């Protein structure tokens, strides 16, 4: 499915309302895209399974890195 990038300005007073519409882990841009696609009756295509698996693996790796960093801080403080 072909797609095209579009851009528009949103009045600042509407930005908090748009932010409230964000689903967990969704950026404001992704929320805006989802809302427009929903309003027009379309569907957002999912990435191929291989890409989805890679995205999930990357997200898990980032979270594990964050957890390991926090654990090192705790271990350092306990050793003091």
Short mmCIF file of N, CA and C in Angstrom, two decimals:
data_model
loop_
_atom_site.label_atom_id
_atom_site.label_comp_id
_atom_site.label_asym_id
_atom_site.label_seq_id
_atom_site.Cartn_x
_atom_site.Cartn_y
_atom_site.Cartn_z
N UNK A 1 0.84 -1.17 0.00
CA UNK A 1 0.00 0.00 0.00
C UNK A 1 0.89 1.24 0.00
N UNK A 2 0.71 2.07 -0.99
CA UNK A 2 1.49 3.31 -1.07
C UNK A 2 0.98 4.31 -0.04
N UNK A 3 1.85 5.19 0.36
CA UNK A 3 1.46 6.21 1.31
C UNK A 3 2.15 7.52 0.94
N UNK A 4 1.71 8.59 1.54
CA UNK A 4 2.28 9.90 1.28
C UNK A 4 2.38 10.65 2.60
N UNK A 5 3.46 11.34 2.79
CA UNK A 5 3.65 12.14 3.99
C UNK A 5 2.87 13.43 3.84
N UNK A 6 2.10 13.76 4.89
CA UNK A 6 1.41 15.04 4.93
C UNK A 6 1.82 15.76 6.21
N UNK A 7 1.61 17.05 6.24
CA UNK A 7 1.97 17.83 7.42
C UNK A 7 0.97 18.96 7.58
N UNK A 8 0.66 19.30 8.82
CA UNK A 8 -0.21 20.44 9.08
C UNK A 8 0.08 21.00 10.45
N UNK A 9 -0.31 22.24 10.65
CA UNK A 9 -0.11 22.88 11.94
C UNK A 9 -1.34 22.65 12.80
N UNK A 10 -1.11 22.45 14.08
CA UNK A 10 -2.20 22.26 15.05
C UNK A 10 -2.10 23.39 16.06
N UNK A 11 -3.20 24.09 16.31
CA UNK A 11 -3.14 25.17 17.31
C UNK A 11 -2.66 24.62 18.65
N UNK A 12 -1.81 25.39 19.33
CA UNK A 12 -1.22 24.95 20.59
C UNK A 12 -2.25 24.55 21.63
N UNK A 13 -3.40 25.22 21.63
CA UNK A 13 -4.41 24.90 22.64
C UNK A 13 -5.03 23.52 22.42
N UNK A 14 -4.85 22.94 21.23
CA UNK A 14 -5.38 21.60 20.97
C UNK A 14 -4.37 20.49 21.28
N UNK A 15 -3.12 20.86 21.44
CA UNK A 15 -2.08 19.86 21.69
C UNK A 15 -2.34 19.04 22.96
N UNK A 16 -2.77 19.65 24.09
CA UNK A 16 -3.06 18.82 25.26
C UNK A 16 -4.20 17.82 25.00
N UNK A 17 -5.19 18.23 24.22
CA UNK A 17 -6.29 17.31 23.90
C UNK A 17 -5.79 16.14 23.06
N UNK A 18 -4.89 16.45 22.12
CA UNK A 18 -4.32 15.39 21.30
C UNK A 18 -3.46 14.47 22.16
N UNK A 19 -2.69 15.04 23.07
CA UNK A 19 -1.84 14.23 23.95
C UNK A 19 -2.68 13.28 24.80
N UNK A 20 -3.86 13.72 25.22
CA UNK A 20 -4.75 12.87 26.01
C UNK A 20 -5.23 11.65 25.22
N UNK A 21 -5.22 11.77 23.90
CA UNK A 21 -5.70 10.68 23.04
C UNK A 21 -4.63 9.63 22.77
N UNK A 22 -3.40 9.89 23.20
CA UNK A 22 -2.31 8.94 22.96
C UNK A 22 -2.55 7.65 23.73
N UNK A 23 -2.38 6.55 23.05
CA UNK A 23 -2.44 5.26 23.71
C UNK A 23 -1.06 4.97 24.29
N UNK A 24 -0.98 3.97 25.16
CA UNK A 24 0.28 3.66 25.83
C UNK A 24 1.40 3.44 24.81
N UNK A 25 2.49 4.19 24.99
CA UNK A 25 3.65 4.05 24.11
C UNK A 25 3.51 4.73 22.77
N UNK A 26 2.44 5.46 22.56
CA UNK A 26 2.18 6.10 21.27
C UNK A 26 2.62 7.56 21.32
N UNK A 27 3.30 8.01 20.28
CA UNK A 27 3.70 9.41 20.20
C UNK A 27 2.51 10.25 19.78
N UNK A 28 2.64 11.57 19.94
CA UNK A 28 1.58 12.48 19.52
C UNK A 28 1.36 12.36 18.01
N UNK A 29 2.44 12.24 17.24
CA UNK A 29 2.31 12.09 15.79
C UNK A 29 1.58 10.81 15.42
N UNK A 30 1.91 9.72 16.12
CA UNK A 30 1.23 8.44 15.85
C UNK A 30 -0.25 8.53 16.21
N UNK A 31 -0.55 9.22 17.31
CA UNK A 31 -1.96 9.39 17.71
C UNK A 31 -2.71 10.19 16.66
N UNK A 32 -2.09 11.27 16.18
CA UNK A 32 -2.74 12.10 15.15
C UNK A 32 -3.00 11.27 13.90
N UNK A 33 -2.03 10.48 13.50
CA UNK A 33 -2.19 9.62 12.32
C UNK A 33 -3.34 8.64 12.52
N UNK A 34 -3.35 7.99 13.70
CA UNK A 34 -4.40 7.01 13.99
C UNK A 34 -5.77 7.66 13.97
N UNK A 35 -5.89 8.84 14.57
CA UNK A 35 -7.18 9.53 14.63
C UNK A 35 -7.66 9.90 13.23
N UNK A 36 -6.76 10.42 12.40
CA UNK A 36 -7.16 10.80 11.03
C UNK A 36 -7.55 9.57 10.23
N UNK A 37 -6.75 8.52 10.32
CA UNK A 37 -7.06 7.29 9.58
C UNK A 37 -8.40 6.71 10.04
N UNK A 38 -8.64 6.69 11.35
CA UNK A 38 -9.91 6.21 11.89
C UNK A 38 -11.08 7.06 11.38
N UNK A 39 -10.91 8.39 11.40
CA UNK A 39 -11.97 9.30 10.96
C UNK A 39 -12.31 9.11 9.49
N UNK A 40 -11.31 8.73 8.70
CA UNK A 40 -11.53 8.53 7.26
C UNK A 40 -11.93 7.10 6.91
N UNK A 41 -12.03 6.26 7.94
CA UNK A 41 -12.47 4.89 7.71
C UNK A 41 -11.40 3.97 7.15
N UNK A 42 -10.15 4.35 7.29
CA UNK A 42 -9.06 3.52 6.78
C UNK A 42 -8.47 2.64 7.85
N UNK A 43 -7.43 1.93 7.48
CA UNK A 43 -6.72 1.06 8.42
C UNK A 43 -5.23 1.31 8.27
N UNK A 44 -4.53 1.30 9.39
CA UNK A 44 -3.08 1.46 9.37
C UNK A 44 -2.48 0.07 9.18
N UNK A 45 -1.72 -0.12 8.10
CA UNK A 45 -1.15 -1.45 7.87
C UNK A 45 -0.09 -1.78 8.92
N UNK A 46 -0.06 -3.04 9.33
CA UNK A 46 0.95 -3.50 10.26
C UNK A 46 2.24 -3.77 9.51
N UNK A 47 3.39 -3.59 10.16
CA UNK A 47 4.64 -3.92 9.50
C UNK A 47 4.73 -5.44 9.30
N UNK A 48 5.56 -5.88 8.36
CA UNK A 48 5.75 -7.33 8.18
C UNK A 48 6.17 -7.97 9.51
N UNK A 49 5.85 -9.24 9.67
CA UNK A 49 6.12 -9.95 10.93
C UNK A 49 7.58 -9.86 11.33
N UNK A 50 8.50 -9.97 10.38
CA UNK A 50 9.93 -9.90 10.71
C UNK A 50 10.27 -8.55 11.31
N UNK A 51 9.72 -7.47 10.73
CA UNK A 51 9.96 -6.14 11.26
C UNK A 51 9.36 -5.99 12.65
N UNK A 52 8.19 -6.55 12.84
CA UNK A 52 7.52 -6.47 14.13
C UNK A 52 8.33 -7.21 15.19
N UNK A 53 8.85 -8.36 14.85
CA UNK A 53 9.68 -9.12 15.77
C UNK A 53 10.93 -8.34 16.13
N UNK A 54 11.54 -7.69 15.15
CA UNK A 54 12.73 -6.89 15.40
C UNK A 54 12.40 -5.69 16.31
N UNK A 55 11.27 -5.04 16.05
CA UNK A 55 10.86 -3.91 16.89
C UNK A 55 10.65 -4.35 18.34
N UNK A 56 10.01 -5.49 18.52
CA UNK A 56 9.77 -6.01 19.87
C UNK A 56 11.09 -6.35 20.54
N UNK A 57 11.99 -6.99 19.82
CA UNK A 57 13.29 -7.35 20.38
C UNK A 57 14.07 -6.10 20.79
N UNK A 58 14.04 -5.06 19.96
CA UNK A 58 14.73 -3.82 20.29
C UNK A 58 14.13 -3.17 21.52
N UNK A 59 12.81 -3.17 21.63
CA UNK A 59 12.14 -2.56 22.79
C UNK A 59 12.51 -3.31 24.06
N UNK A 60 12.52 -4.63 24.00
CA UNK A 60 12.90 -5.44 25.17
C UNK A 60 14.35 -5.16 25.55
N UNK A 61 15.23 -5.10 24.57
CA UNK A 61 16.64 -4.83 24.85
C UNK A 61 16.83 -3.48 25.52
N UNK A 62 16.10 -2.47 25.06
CA UNK A 62 16.20 -1.14 25.67
C UNK A 62 15.75 -1.17 27.12
N UNK A 63 14.65 -1.85 27.39
CA UNK A 63 14.14 -1.94 28.76
C UNK A 63 15.11 -2.72 29.65
N UNK A 64 15.67 -3.79 29.14
CA UNK A 64 16.64 -4.57 29.92
C UNK A 64 17.88 -3.74 30.23
N UNK A 65 18.32 -2.95 29.27
CA UNK A 65 19.48 -2.08 29.50
C UNK A 65 19.17 -1.10 30.63
N UNK A 66 17.99 -0.53 30.60
CA UNK A 66 17.57 0.42 31.65
C UNK A 66 17.51 -0.26 33.01
N UNK A 67 16.95 -1.46 33.06
CA UNK A 67 16.86 -2.21 34.31
C UNK A 67 18.25 -2.55 34.82
N UNK A 68 19.13 -3.00 33.94
CA UNK A 68 20.50 -3.35 34.34
C UNK A 68 21.25 -2.13 34.87
N UNK A 69 21.03 -0.97 34.25
CA UNK A 69 21.68 0.25 34.72
C UNK A 69 21.22 0.60 36.13
N UNK A 70 19.93 0.49 36.37
CA UNK A 70 19.40 0.77 37.70
C UNK A 70 19.91 -0.23 38.73
N UNK A 71 20.00 -1.48 38.32
CA UNK A 71 20.50 -2.52 39.21
C UNK A 71 21.95 -2.25 39.60
N UNK A 72 22.76 -1.79 38.66
CA UNK A 72 24.16 -1.47 38.96
C UNK A 72 24.24 -0.33 39.97
N UNK A 73 23.38 0.67 39.84
CA UNK A 73 23.35 1.78 40.79
C UNK A 73 23.01 1.26 42.18
N UNK A 74 22.00 0.42 42.26
CA UNK A 74 21.58 -0.15 43.55
C UNK A 74 22.72 -0.98 44.16
N UNK A 75 23.34 -1.82 43.34
CA UNK A 75 24.44 -2.65 43.85
C UNK A 75 25.60 -1.81 44.34
N UNK A 76 25.88 -0.72 43.63
CA UNK A 76 26.96 0.18 44.03
C UNK A 76 26.64 0.82 45.36
N UNK A 77 25.42 1.27 45.54
CA UNK A 77 25.03 1.92 46.79
C UNK A 77 25.01 0.92 47.94
N UNK A 78 24.62 -0.31 47.68
CA UNK A 78 24.62 -1.32 48.73
C UNK A 78 26.05 -1.69 49.14
N UNK A 79 26.98 -1.59 48.21
CA UNK A 79 28.38 -1.92 48.50
C UNK A 79 29.09 -0.84 49.28
N UNK A 80 28.52 0.35 49.33
CA UNK A 80 29.18 1.47 50.03
C UNK A 80 29.03 1.38 51.51
#
